[in-house]
CSV table of C-alpha atoms in Angstrom, one decimal:
chain,number,residue,atom,x,y,z
Y,117,MET,CA,-38.8,23.0,-15.4
Y,118,SER,CA,-39.9,24.0,-19.2
Y,119,GLN,CA,-43.1,24.4,-20.4
Y,120,ILE,CA,-45.0,22.4,-22.7
Y,121,VAL,CA,-44.2,23.3,-26.4
Y,122,GLU,CA,-46.8,26.0,-27.7
Y,123,HIS,CA,-48.5,24.4,-30.7
Y,124,VAL,CA,-46.9,26.9,-33.5
Y,125,ASP,CA,-47.3,25.7,-36.9
Y,126,PHE,CA,-43.9,23.4,-37.5
Y,127,GLN,CA,-42.4,25.5,-40.2
Y,128,THR,CA,-42.5,28.4,-37.2
Y,129,TYR,CA,-41.4,25.7,-35.0
Y,130,ILE,CA,-38.3,24.3,-36.7
Y,131,THR,CA,-37.1,27.9,-38.0
Y,132,ASP,CA,-36.7,29.2,-34.1
Y,133,PHE,CA,-35.4,25.6,-32.9
Y,134,SER,CA,-32.6,25.8,-35.6
Y,135,LYS,CA,-31.9,29.8,-34.5
Y,136,HIS,CA,-31.9,28.8,-31.2
Y,137,LEU,CA,-29.3,25.9,-32.1
Y,138,ARG,CA,-27.0,28.2,-34.2
Y,139,GLU,CA,-27.0,30.5,-31.6
Y,140,LEU,CA,-26.2,28.2,-28.8
Y,141,PHE,CA,-23.4,26.2,-30.9
Y,142,ARG,CA,-21.5,29.2,-32.5
Y,143,ASN,CA,-22.2,32.4,-30.6
Y,144,GLU,CA,-22.7,31.4,-26.6
Y,145,TYR,CA,-20.7,28.6,-26.8
Y,146,ASP,CA,-18.0,27.2,-28.8
Y,147,PHE,CA,-18.7,24.0,-29.7
Y,148,ASN,CA,-15.7,22.9,-31.8
Y,149,GLN,CA,-14.0,23.3,-28.1
Y,150,ILE,CA,-17.1,21.2,-26.4
Y,151,SER,CA,-16.7,18.8,-29.2
Y,152,LEU,CA,-13.2,17.8,-27.6
Y,153,GLY,CA,-14.5,16.7,-24.3
Y,154,ARG,CA,-16.7,13.7,-23.3
Y,155,ASP,CA,-20.4,14.5,-22.8
Y,156,LEU,CA,-22.2,17.9,-23.1
Y,157,PRO,CA,-21.9,20.3,-20.4
Y,158,ALA,CA,-25.1,20.3,-18.4
Y,159,ASP,CA,-26.0,24.1,-18.6
Y,160,PHE,CA,-25.5,23.6,-22.5
Y,161,LYS,CA,-27.5,20.7,-22.7
Y,162,ALA,CA,-30.6,22.5,-20.9
Y,163,LYS,CA,-30.7,25.1,-23.0
Y,164,ILE,CA,-30.4,23.0,-26.0
Y,165,MET,CA,-33.8,21.0,-24.3
Y,166,ALA,CA,-35.2,24.2,-23.5
Y,167,LYS,CA,-37.2,24.4,-26.5
Y,168,ASN,CA,-38.7,20.9,-26.0
Y,169,PRO,CA,-37.6,19.3,-29.5
Y,170,LEU,CA,-38.9,15.7,-28.1
Y,171,ALA,CA,-42.2,17.0,-28.1
Y,172,VAL,CA,-42.5,16.1,-31.6
Y,173,ALA,CA,-42.3,12.5,-30.8
Y,174,ILE,CA,-44.8,12.5,-27.9
Y,175,PRO,CA,-48.8,12.0,-28.9
Y,176,GLU,CA,-51.2,15.2,-28.8
Y,177,LEU,CA,-53.2,13.6,-26.0
Y,178,HIS,CA,-50.0,13.5,-23.5
Y,179,GLY,CA,-49.3,17.2,-24.6
Y,180,GLY,CA,-46.9,17.0,-27.2
Y,181,ARG,CA,-47.0,17.8,-31.1
Y,182,GLY,CA,-48.4,14.4,-32.2
Y,183,VAL,CA,-45.7,12.0,-33.5
Y,184,ASN,CA,-45.9,13.4,-37.0
Y,185,VAL,CA,-42.6,11.8,-39.2
Y,186,LYS,CA,-41.9,15.0,-40.9
Y,187,GLU,CA,-42.0,16.9,-38.0
Y,188,CYS,CA,-39.4,14.1,-36.3
Y,189,LEU,CA,-37.3,14.4,-39.3
Y,190,GLY,CA,-37.4,18.2,-39.5
Y,191,VAL,CA,-35.7,18.4,-35.5
Y,192,LEU,CA,-33.1,15.6,-36.3
Y,193,ALA,CA,-32.1,17.7,-39.5
Y,194,ALA,CA,-32.0,20.7,-37.4
Y,195,ALA,CA,-29.8,18.9,-34.8
Y,196,SER,CA,-27.5,17.3,-37.1
Y,197,TYR,CA,-26.6,20.6,-39.2
Y,198,GLU,CA,-25.2,21.6,-35.8
Y,199,SER,CA,-24.1,18.1,-34.4
Y,200,LEU,CA,-24.2,14.6,-35.4
Y,201,SER,CA,-23.8,13.6,-32.1
Y,202,LEU,CA,-26.8,15.8,-30.7
Y,203,SER,CA,-29.0,14.4,-33.6
Y,204,LEU,CA,-28.2,11.0,-32.3
Y,205,MET,CA,-29.3,11.3,-29.0
Y,206,PHE,CA,-32.5,12.9,-30.5
Y,207,GLY,CA,-32.8,10.1,-32.6
Y,208,ILE,CA,-32.8,7.4,-29.6
Y,209,ASN,CA,-34.9,9.0,-27.8
Y,210,ILE,CA,-37.4,9.5,-30.7
Y,211,ALA,CA,-37.5,6.3,-32.7
Y,212,LEU,CA,-35.9,4.0,-30.2
Y,213,PHE,CA,-38.2,4.8,-27.0
Y,214,LEU,CA,-40.7,7.2,-27.6
Y,215,GLU,CA,-42.5,5.8,-30.8
Y,216,PRO,CA,-42.2,2.3,-29.3
Y,217,LEU,CA,-43.7,3.2,-25.9
Y,218,ALA,CA,-46.4,5.6,-28.0
Y,219,LYS,CA,-47.3,2.8,-30.0
Y,220,TYR,CA,-47.2,-0.2,-27.4
Y,221,GLY,CA,-47.1,1.1,-23.9
Y,222,ASN,CA,-49.7,1.1,-21.3
Y,223,TYR,CA,-51.5,4.3,-21.5
Y,224,ALA,CA,-50.9,4.9,-17.6
Y,225,VAL,CA,-47.1,4.3,-18.1
Y,226,GLN,CA,-47.3,6.5,-21.3
Y,227,GLU,CA,-48.7,9.5,-19.3
Y,228,ARG,CA,-46.3,9.3,-16.5
Y,229,ILE,CA,-42.9,9.5,-18.7
Y,230,PHE,CA,-44.3,11.6,-21.2
Y,231,LYS,CA,-44.9,14.2,-18.6
Y,232,LYS,CA,-41.3,13.8,-17.3
Y,233,PHE,CA,-40.2,14.0,-21.1
Y,234,LEU,CA,-41.9,17.4,-21.5
Y,235,GLU,CA,-41.5,19.0,-17.9
Y,236,GLU,CA,-38.2,17.9,-16.8
Y,237,GLN,CA,-36.4,17.1,-20.2
Y,238,ALA,CA,-35.8,13.1,-19.3
Y,239,MET,CA,-34.2,11.2,-21.7
Y,240,GLY,CA,-35.0,7.5,-22.8
Y,241,GLY,CA,-33.2,5.0,-24.8
Y,242,LEU,CA,-33.1,1.4,-26.0
Y,243,MET,CA,-31.1,-2.1,-24.6
Y,244,ILE,CA,-30.8,-5.0,-27.0
Y,245,THR,CA,-27.1,-5.3,-28.0
Y,246,GLU,CA,-25.1,-7.9,-25.8
Y,247,LYS,CA,-21.3,-8.7,-25.8
Y,248,ALA,CA,-21.5,-11.8,-27.7
Y,249,TYR,CA,-24.7,-10.9,-29.7
Y,250,GLY,CA,-24.6,-8.1,-31.6
Y,251,SER,CA,-26.8,-8.1,-34.7
Y,252,ASP,CA,-27.5,-11.8,-33.8
Y,253,ALA,CA,-30.4,-10.1,-31.5
Y,254,LEU,CA,-32.5,-13.3,-31.2
Y,255,ASN,CA,-29.5,-15.3,-29.2
Y,256,MET,CA,-29.7,-12.3,-26.3
Y,257,LYS,CA,-29.0,-13.9,-22.9
Y,258,THR,CA,-30.8,-11.0,-21.0
Y,259,SER,CA,-33.7,-13.3,-19.6
Y,260,TYR,CA,-36.8,-12.6,-17.6
Y,261,LYS,CA,-39.1,-14.6,-15.6
Y,262,GLU,CA,-42.9,-13.3,-14.1
Y,263,VAL,CA,-42.7,-12.7,-10.4
Y,264,GLU,CA,-45.6,-11.3,-8.1
Y,265,GLY,CA,-46.9,-8.2,-9.9
Y,266,GLY,CA,-44.1,-8.1,-12.6
Y,267,TYR,CA,-41.2,-9.3,-13.8
Y,268,LYS,CA,-37.7,-10.1,-12.8
Y,269,VAL,CA,-35.0,-8.9,-15.8
Y,270,ASP,CA,-31.5,-10.1,-15.4
Y,271,GLY,CA,-28.3,-9.9,-17.9
Y,272,GLU,CA,-25.7,-7.6,-19.5
Y,273,LYS,CA,-26.1,-5.2,-22.5
Y,274,HIS,CA,-23.5,-2.8,-23.8
Y,275,TRP,CA,-23.1,-0.1,-26.7
Y,276,GLN,CA,-26.4,1.5,-25.4
Y,277,GLY,CA,-26.2,5.1,-26.7
Y,278,LEU,CA,-26.8,7.3,-23.6
Y,279,SER,CA,-25.5,4.4,-21.1
Y,280,GLY,CA,-25.5,6.2,-17.6
Y,281,ALA,CA,-27.5,9.0,-19.0
Y,282,ALA,CA,-30.8,8.1,-19.9
Y,283,ASP,CA,-34.0,8.2,-17.5
Y,284,PHE,CA,-35.9,5.8,-18.9
Y,285,TRP,CA,-35.0,2.3,-21.0
Y,286,LEU,CA,-36.7,0.1,-23.2
Y,287,VAL,CA,-35.0,-3.5,-22.6
Y,288,THR,CA,-35.3,-6.5,-24.3
Y,289,ALA,CA,-35.5,-10.1,-22.7
Y,290,ARG,CA,-36.4,-13.3,-23.3
Y,291,LYS,CA,-38.7,-15.4,-21.4
Y,292,ALA,CA,-37.1,-18.2,-19.2
Y,293,ASN,CA,-39.1,-21.2,-18.9
Y,294,GLU,CA,-39.3,-23.6,-15.8
Y,295,ARG,CA,-36.1,-25.3,-16.9
Y,296,GLY,CA,-34.2,-22.1,-17.3
Y,297,ASP,CA,-34.4,-22.2,-21.3
Y,298,LEU,CA,-34.9,-18.9,-23.2
Y,299,THR,CA,-37.8,-19.0,-25.5
Y,300,ARG,CA,-37.2,-17.5,-29.0
Y,301,ASP,CA,-39.5,-14.6,-28.8
Y,302,ILE,CA,-38.5,-11.3,-27.2
Y,303,ASP,CA,-40.0,-8.9,-25.3
Y,304,PHE,CA,-39.7,-5.0,-24.3
Y,305,PHE,CA,-39.9,-3.5,-20.4
Y,306,VAL,CA,-39.8,0.2,-19.7
Y,307,THR,CA,-37.5,1.0,-16.9
Y,308,ASP,CA,-37.1,4.0,-14.5
Y,309,ASN,CA,-33.8,4.7,-13.5
Y,310,SER,CA,-34.7,6.8,-10.9
Y,311,ASN,CA,-36.5,3.7,-9.0
Y,312,PRO,CA,-34.0,1.7,-7.2
Y,313,ALA,CA,-35.8,-1.5,-8.0
Y,314,GLN,CA,-35.5,-0.5,-11.9
Y,315,HIS,CA,-32.0,1.1,-11.7
Y,316,ILE,CA,-29.7,0.2,-14.4
Y,317,PRO,CA,-26.3,0.8,-13.6
Y,318,MET,CA,-23.1,1.9,-16.1
Y,319,VAL,CA,-20.4,-0.5,-14.8
Y,320,GLU,CA,-17.9,0.8,-17.4
Y,321,ARG,CA,-17.7,3.2,-19.6
Y,322,TYR,CA,-16.3,3.1,-23.0
Y,323,ASN,CA,-13.9,5.6,-24.9
Y,324,ASN,CA,-15.7,5.6,-27.9
Y,325,LEU,CA,-13.8,6.7,-30.7
Y,326,GLY,CA,-16.3,9.5,-31.8
Y,327,LEU,CA,-19.6,10.7,-30.7
Y,328,TYR,CA,-17.9,12.0,-27.8
Y,329,ALA,CA,-21.3,13.8,-26.6
Y,330,ILE,CA,-23.2,10.3,-26.2
Y,331,PRO,CA,-22.0,7.9,-23.3
Y,332,TYR,CA,-21.4,4.3,-24.0
Y,333,GLY,CA,-20.8,1.4,-22.1
Y,334,ILE,CA,-21.7,-1.9,-20.1
Y,335,ASN,CA,-24.9,-2.1,-18.5
Y,336,GLN,CA,-25.8,-4.7,-15.8
Y,337,ILE,CA,-29.5,-5.5,-15.5
Y,338,ASP,CA,-30.7,-6.7,-12.1
Y,339,ILE,CA,-34.2,-5.0,-12.1
Y,340,THR,CA,-38.2,-5.6,-11.2
Y,341,VAL,CA,-40.6,-3.9,-13.0
Y,342,PRO,CA,-44.5,-4.0,-12.7
Y,343,GLU,CA,-46.6,-5.7,-14.8
Y,344,GLU,CA,-47.7,-2.5,-16.8
Y,345,GLN,CA,-44.2,-1.7,-17.8
Y,346,LYS,CA,-44.4,-4.5,-20.5
Y,347,LEU,CA,-44.8,-3.7,-23.9
Y,348,GLN,CA,-48.0,-4.9,-25.6
Y,349,SER,CA,-47.2,-6.1,-29.0
Y,350,GLU,CA,-49.9,-6.9,-31.3
Y,351,SER,CA,-48.7,-10.5,-32.2
Y,352,THR,CA,-45.1,-11.4,-31.4
Y,353,GLY,CA,-42.5,-9.5,-29.8
Y,354,LEU,CA,-40.2,-9.9,-32.7
Y,355,LYS,CA,-42.8,-8.3,-35.0
Y,356,LEU,CA,-42.5,-5.4,-32.2
Y,357,MET,CA,-38.9,-5.4,-33.1
Y,358,LEU,CA,-39.0,-5.7,-36.7
Y,359,ASP,CA,-41.7,-3.0,-36.5
Y,360,MET,CA,-39.5,-0.4,-34.2
Y,361,LEU,CA,-35.8,-1.2,-36.1
Y,362,HIS,CA,-37.2,-0.6,-39.2
Y,363,ARG,CA,-39.3,2.4,-38.4
Y,364,SER,CA,-35.9,3.5,-37.0
Y,365,ARG,CA,-33.9,2.9,-40.0
Y,366,LEU,CA,-36.6,4.6,-42.3
Y,367,GLN,CA,-35.7,7.8,-39.8
Y,368,PHE,CA,-31.8,8.0,-40.4
Y,369,PRO,CA,-32.3,10.4,-43.4
Y,370,GLY,CA,-33.5,12.9,-40.9
Y,371,MET,CA,-30.4,12.9,-39.4
Y,372,GLY,CA,-28.0,12.7,-42.6
Y,373,LEU,CA,-30.2,15.3,-44.2
Y,374,GLY,CA,-28.7,18.0,-42.0
Y,375,PHE,CA,-25.1,16.7,-41.3
Y,376,ILE,CA,-24.9,16.3,-45.2
Y,377,LYS,CA,-26.3,19.7,-45.7
Y,378,ARG,CA,-23.7,21.3,-43.4
Y,379,LEU,CA,-20.8,19.4,-45.2
Y,380,MET,CA,-22.4,20.6,-48.4
Y,381,ASP,CA,-22.6,24.4,-47.5
Y,382,GLU,CA,-19.0,24.1,-45.7
Y,383,SER,CA,-17.3,22.8,-48.7
Y,384,LEU,CA,-19.2,24.7,-51.1
Y,385,ALA,CA,-17.9,27.7,-49.2
Y,386,HIS,CA,-14.4,26.7,-48.5
Y,387,CYS,CA,-13.9,25.9,-52.4
Y,388,GLN,CA,-15.2,29.3,-53.7
Y,389,ASN,CA,-12.9,31.3,-51.1
Y,390,ARG,CA,-10.0,29.1,-51.5
Y,391,ILE,CA,-7.6,30.3,-53.9
Y,392,VAL,CA,-4.8,28.1,-55.8
Y,393,GLY,CA,-3.1,28.9,-58.5
Y,394,GLY,CA,-4.7,32.6,-58.5
Y,395,ALA,CA,-8.0,30.8,-59.1
Y,396,PRO,CA,-10.7,29.3,-56.6
Y,397,LEU,CA,-10.5,25.7,-55.4
Y,398,ALA,CA,-14.1,25.3,-57.0
Y,399,ASN,CA,-12.5,25.4,-60.8
Y,400,LEU,CA,-10.6,22.2,-60.5
Y,401,ASP,CA,-12.5,19.8,-62.4
Y,402,ALA,CA,-11.7,16.9,-59.8
Y,403,VAL,CA,-13.3,19.2,-57.0
Y,404,LYS,CA,-16.2,19.9,-59.1
Y,405,TYR,CA,-16.7,16.1,-59.0
Y,406,GLN,CA,-16.2,15.7,-55.5
Y,407,LEU,CA,-18.5,18.7,-54.3
Y,408,SER,CA,-21.3,17.2,-56.6
Y,409,ARG,CA,-20.8,14.3,-54.8
Y,410,ILE,CA,-22.1,15.8,-52.0
Y,411,GLN,CA,-24.9,17.3,-53.7
Y,412,ALA,CA,-26.1,14.0,-55.1
Y,413,ALA,CA,-25.8,12.4,-51.3
Y,414,TYR,CA,-27.9,15.7,-50.4
Y,415,THR,CA,-30.6,15.1,-53.2
Y,416,ILE,CA,-31.1,11.3,-52.5
Y,417,CYS,CA,-31.3,11.9,-48.7
Y,418,SER,CA,-34.0,14.5,-49.3
Y,419,GLY,CA,-35.9,11.9,-51.2
Y,420,MET,CA,-35.5,9.4,-48.6
Y,421,CYS,CA,-36.9,12.0,-45.8
Y,422,ALA,CA,-39.9,12.6,-48.5
Y,423,TYR,CA,-40.7,8.8,-48.4
Y,424,SER,CA,-40.0,8.3,-45.0
Y,425,THR,CA,-42.7,11.2,-44.0
Y,426,ALA,CA,-45.6,9.0,-45.9
Y,427,ASN,CA,-44.3,5.5,-45.1
Y,428,SER,CA,-42.8,5.6,-41.3
Y,429,GLY,CA,-45.7,6.7,-39.0
Y,430,ILE,CA,-46.7,4.9,-35.8
Y,431,ASP,CA,-50.0,4.1,-37.5
Y,432,LYS,CA,-47.8,1.9,-40.0
Y,433,ASP,CA,-47.1,-2.1,-39.6
Y,434,LEU,CA,-43.1,-1.8,-40.7
Y,435,ALA,CA,-42.5,-5.5,-39.5
Y,436,SER,CA,-42.4,-6.4,-43.1
Y,437,ALA,CA,-40.8,-3.0,-44.5
Y,438,SER,CA,-37.2,-4.8,-44.6
Y,439,ILE,CA,-36.1,-4.0,-48.1
Y,440,GLU,CA,-37.2,0.0,-48.0
Y,441,ALA,CA,-35.7,0.1,-44.3
Y,442,ASN,CA,-32.5,-1.7,-45.0
Y,443,THR,CA,-32.2,0.4,-48.1
Y,444,LEU,CA,-32.6,4.0,-46.4
Y,445,LYS,CA,-30.0,2.9,-43.2
Y,446,ALA,CA,-27.5,1.4,-45.6
Y,447,LEU,CA,-27.1,3.8,-48.1
Y,448,ILE,CA,-27.5,7.2,-46.5
Y,449,THR,CA,-25.0,5.8,-43.6
Y,450,ASP,CA,-22.7,5.0,-46.7
Y,451,LEU,CA,-23.3,8.7,-48.3
Y,452,MET,CA,-23.0,10.4,-45.0
Y,453,GLN,CA,-19.3,9.0,-44.4
Y,454,GLU,CA,-18.2,9.6,-48.1
Y,455,SER,CA,-19.4,13.2,-47.6
Y,456,ALA,CA,-17.1,13.4,-44.6
Y,457,GLN,CA,-14.2,12.0,-46.1
Y,458,ILE,CA,-14.8,14.3,-49.2
Y,459,ALA,CA,-15.2,17.5,-46.9
Y,460,LEU,CA,-12.3,16.5,-45.1
Y,461,GLN,CA,-10.2,16.3,-48.1
Y,462,LEU,CA,-11.0,19.4,-49.4
Y,463,ALA,CA,-10.6,21.0,-46.0
Y,464,GLY,CA,-6.8,20.0,-46.6
Y,465,ALA,CA,-4.5,20.0,-43.0
Y,466,ASN,CA,-7.0,22.1,-41.2
Y,467,GLY,CA,-9.9,19.2,-42.0
Y,468,TYR,CA,-7.6,16.8,-40.0
Y,469,ARG,CA,-8.5,18.3,-36.8
Y,470,LEU,CA,-11.1,16.8,-34.4
Y,471,ASP,CA,-11.9,20.3,-33.6
Y,472,HIS,CA,-12.9,21.0,-37.0
Y,473,ILE,CA,-16.4,20.3,-38.2
Y,474,ALA,CA,-14.7,17.8,-41.0
Y,475,GLY,CA,-12.5,15.9,-39.2
Y,476,ARG,CA,-15.6,15.6,-36.5
Y,477,ALA,CA,-17.9,14.5,-39.1
Y,478,VAL,CA,-15.3,11.5,-40.4
Y,479,VAL,CA,-15.4,9.9,-37.1
Y,480,ASP,CA,-18.9,10.8,-35.7
Y,481,SER,CA,-20.5,9.3,-39.1
Y,482,ARG,CA,-18.4,6.1,-39.3
Y,483,PRO,CA,-20.3,4.0,-36.6
Y,484,PHE,CA,-23.7,4.8,-38.6
Y,485,GLN,CA,-22.4,2.4,-41.0
Y,486,ILE,CA,-22.2,-0.4,-37.9
Y,487,PHE,CA,-24.8,0.0,-35.5
Y,488,GLU,CA,-28.7,-0.8,-36.1
Y,489,GLY,CA,-27.3,-3.6,-38.6
Y,490,SER,CA,-23.5,-3.1,-40.1
Y,491,ASN,CA,-24.2,-2.3,-43.8
Y,492,GLU,CA,-23.1,-5.1,-45.4
Y,493,MET,CA,-25.5,-7.3,-43.5
Y,494,LEU,CA,-28.6,-5.0,-44.6
Y,495,TYR,CA,-27.1,-4.8,-48.2
Y,496,GLY,CA,-27.4,-9.1,-48.2
Y,497,GLN,CA,-30.8,-8.8,-46.8
Y,498,ILE,CA,-31.8,-6.6,-49.3
Y,499,ALA,CA,-30.9,-8.7,-52.3
Y,500,ASP,CA,-31.9,-12.1,-50.5
Y,501,ALA,CA,-35.2,-10.6,-50.2
Y,502,ILE,CA,-35.3,-9.5,-53.8
Y,503,LEU,CA,-33.5,-12.6,-55.1
Y,504,LYS,CA,-36.3,-14.7,-53.2
Y,505,GLN,CA,-39.2,-12.4,-55.1
Y,506,MET,CA,-37.3,-13.1,-58.6
Y,507,ARG,CA,-37.2,-17.1,-57.6
Y,508,LYS,CA,-40.6,-16.9,-56.9
Y,509,ALA,CA,-41.6,-15.0,-60.0
Y,510,LYS,CA,-39.2,-17.3,-62.0
Y,511,GLU,CA,-37.5,-14.2,-63.1
Y,512,THR,CA,-33.4,-14.1,-63.9
Y,513,SER,CA,-33.1,-10.6,-65.4
Y,514,LEU,CA,-32.9,-7.8,-62.6
Y,515,VAL,CA,-33.8,-5.1,-64.7
Y,516,ASN,CA,-37.5,-7.0,-65.9
Y,517,PHE,CA,-38.0,-7.9,-61.7
Y,518,LEU,CA,-37.3,-4.1,-61.0
Y,519,ALA,CA,-39.1,-2.8,-63.7
Y,520,ASN,CA,-42.3,-4.4,-61.8
Y,521,TYR,CA,-41.1,-3.5,-58.5
Y,522,ALA,CA,-43.1,-0.7,-57.1
Y,523,ASN,CA,-40.5,1.3,-55.9
Y,524,ALA,CA,-38.4,0.9,-58.6
Y,525,LYS,CA,-40.3,0.6,-61.7
Y,526,GLU,CA,-40.0,4.7,-62.6
Y,527,SER,CA,-36.5,4.7,-61.9
Y,528,ILE,CA,-35.0,1.3,-63.3
Y,529,PRO,CA,-35.0,2.9,-67.0
Y,530,TYR,CA,-32.5,5.5,-66.2
Y,531,PHE,CA,-30.0,2.5,-65.6
Y,532,ALA,CA,-31.5,-0.4,-67.8
Y,533,ASN,CA,-28.6,-0.6,-70.0
Y,534,ILE,CA,-26.0,-0.9,-67.3
Y,535,LEU,CA,-27.8,-3.7,-65.4
Y,536,ASP,CA,-29.0,-5.7,-68.8
Y,537,PHE,CA,-27.6,-9.2,-67.3
Y,538,THR,CA,-29.1,-12.3,-65.2
Y,539,ILE,CA,-28.6,-13.4,-62.1
Y,540,ASP,CA,-27.3,-16.9,-61.3
Y,541,SER,CA,-29.3,-19.3,-59.6
Y,542,THR,CA,-27.1,-19.3,-56.5
Y,543,VAL,CA,-25.3,-15.7,-55.5
Y,544,SER,CA,-22.6,-16.0,-53.1
Y,545,GLN,CA,-22.8,-13.5,-49.9
Y,546,ARG,CA,-20.2,-11.2,-51.3
Y,547,ASP,CA,-21.9,-10.6,-54.9
Y,548,ALA,CA,-25.5,-10.4,-52.5
Y,549,VAL,CA,-24.0,-7.2,-51.0
Y,550,THR,CA,-22.9,-5.9,-54.1
Y,551,LEU,CA,-26.3,-6.4,-55.5
Y,552,GLY,CA,-28.0,-4.9,-52.6
Y,553,ARG,CA,-25.9,-1.8,-53.1
Y,554,ILE,CA,-27.2,-1.6,-56.6
Y,555,ILE,CA,-30.9,-2.0,-55.6
Y,556,ALA,CA,-30.6,0.5,-53.1
Y,557,ARG,CA,-29.7,3.0,-55.3
Y,558,VAL,CA,-31.9,2.1,-58.0
Y,559,ILE,CA,-34.9,2.4,-55.3
Y,560,SER,CA,-33.3,5.4,-53.5
Y,561,PHE,CA,-33.2,7.6,-56.9
Y,562,GLN,CA,-36.9,6.6,-57.8
Y,563,PHE,CA,-37.7,8.5,-54.1
Y,564,VAL,CA,-35.8,11.3,-55.8
Y,565,LEU,CA,-38.0,11.4,-58.8
Y,566,ASN,CA,-41.1,11.1,-56.8
Y,567,MET,CA,-40.4,14.8,-55.3
Y,568,ASN,CA,-42.0,16.4,-58.1
Y,569,GLY,CA,-40.5,20.0,-58.8
Y,570,PHE,CA,-37.3,19.4,-56.7
Y,571,ASN,CA,-34.3,21.0,-58.2
Y,572,SER,CA,-33.9,19.7,-61.5
Y,573,GLU,CA,-29.9,20.2,-61.9
Y,574,LEU,CA,-29.7,18.8,-58.2
Y,575,VAL,CA,-32.1,15.6,-59.5
Y,576,GLU,CA,-29.6,15.1,-62.9
Y,577,LEU,CA,-26.4,15.4,-61.5
Y,578,THR,CA,-27.6,12.9,-58.6
Y,579,ARG,CA,-28.9,10.5,-61.7
Y,580,GLN,CA,-25.4,11.0,-63.1
Y,581,HIS,CA,-23.4,9.8,-59.8
Y,582,MET,CA,-26.0,6.9,-58.8
Y,583,ALA,CA,-25.5,5.5,-62.9
Y,584,THR,CA,-21.6,5.9,-62.1
Y,585,ASP,CA,-22.3,4.0,-58.9
Y,586,ILE,CA,-24.2,1.2,-60.2
Y,587,ALA,CA,-21.9,0.6,-63.2
Y,588,MET,CA,-19.0,0.4,-60.9
Y,589,PHE,CA,-21.0,-2.2,-59.0
Y,590,ALA,CA,-22.2,-4.0,-61.9
Y,591,GLY,CA,-18.8,-4.4,-62.8
Y,592,GLN,CA,-17.7,-5.3,-59.2
Y,593,TYR,CA,-20.6,-8.0,-59.5
Y,594,LEU,CA,-19.6,-9.5,-62.9
Y,595,SER,CA,-15.9,-9.9,-62.2
Y,596,LYS,CA,-16.8,-13.3,-59.9
Y,597,ASN,CA,-14.0,-12.3,-57.5
Y,598,ILE,CA,-14.0,-15.4,-55.1
Y,599,SER,CA,-10.3,-14.5,-53.6
Y,600,SER,CA,-10.2,-16.0,-49.8
Y,601,PRO,CA,-7.8,-15.0,-47.3
Y,602,ILE,CA,-4.5,-17.0,-46.9
Y,603,PHE,CA,-4.1,-17.3,-43.2
Y,604,GLU,CA,-0.9,-19.4,-43.6
Y,605,TYR,CA,0.7,-16.5,-45.9
Y,606,GLN,CA,4.4,-16.4,-44.7
Y,607,GLU,CA,6.2,-18.8,-47.2
Y,608,ASN,CA,7.7,-16.8,-49.9
Y,609,ALA,CA,6.2,-13.6,-49.1
Y,610,ASP,CA,9.2,-11.6,-47.5
Y,611,TRP,CA,10.0,-9.4,-50.5
Y,612,THR,CA,13.6,-8.7,-48.9
Y,613,ASN,CA,14.6,-12.3,-50.6
Y,614,PHE,CA,13.6,-11.1,-54.0
Y,615,ALA,CA,15.6,-7.7,-54.1
């Protein structure tokens, strides 16, 4: 049984935790070999959890460190420097279980469960996704009805991180009325897998492409939970879900920061030490461009972490914070995947191995662009929200509107000449996605500018890369590409007839 974390200052705590992880991953164990197998070895996982990293997401009242966002992001970054899978495990626990429980849970339930996390290294997760309803959560078919002393919940979920491994779950369901129809609102129930009446089995395990340390699969739900294990929303369950998901998206940069920093450090060292034609690889101009792309991603991510620290605590109501939440989640996960692809390219043939940091990074970061809302959907939602505000303000100039938008007014002058065009009254979905990509970069660069005193050289190279990206997407938007797939394409489409 591990002891509750001593309340040392956070810098001491995170430095010690980072050293602990480095020793485990690189000296005591060979994580490059461990990463080839599914799940983490029990003794390895136990040693990781011996430092009680999840205490950062538990209130001081219950023996934790106080649910301080800076500390939560610090733990996520320390973990992702060694393993993105480990960081995601922590992220699932922190943002999708512990924080919602701390904000909306019954006190007695909190007390019992937080004690299990601190003393028995318990894990928790969230069940939303269903086979026929991925991002369309409002149409989920998992249902519940009231029974004596509690609720009966039935349904099926899949692609839940830590399927078959978590000790506790937050399960989403819709209430069934007397006719069996499901209401529109969504409710959340805390379940305890150690209780037979609440046990949720994994009936099929998926062979996920990456993130081998995390089990995913299909979960059958046929449980009864007591009344006090229903989360208490402040208004509706839908707003509770939005508050929770937006908070989670705002904390994605914590996972991104350590991950990108590791790729940056590894790539800089490799390119300085790799000799090509008698000179370091880093001397090549195209390589300088690629390395600086990763550094720009690191800088953007740093700004996002600073913004999130000030704006995503459980004391904040984030139900309406869709623009910034979607911006952070979509852009940082795109930059994570791009950084991984660059690191793999720079590493050459050796990078194309699952037991190499770059190869593993490519497959591990790819699903981040899909789960918790696919990035195309989120970029589209960013644009739709901004366009709605523009129509309300009777403004057709994106530059003029962003010049008055709180989280873009300081950064828009850097890109105003590129974005000096008007927005059509109707915008296609594909163009909305492109506009969302532009807006996300303008907003995120302001988060960088807000870090007064941050490395000015990194800020400048980031400005250049954001200008390059925004110019590219502006060109894409203005090209008015309306191409559609041709499903019956076979006619006159065999090249051998023309050779």
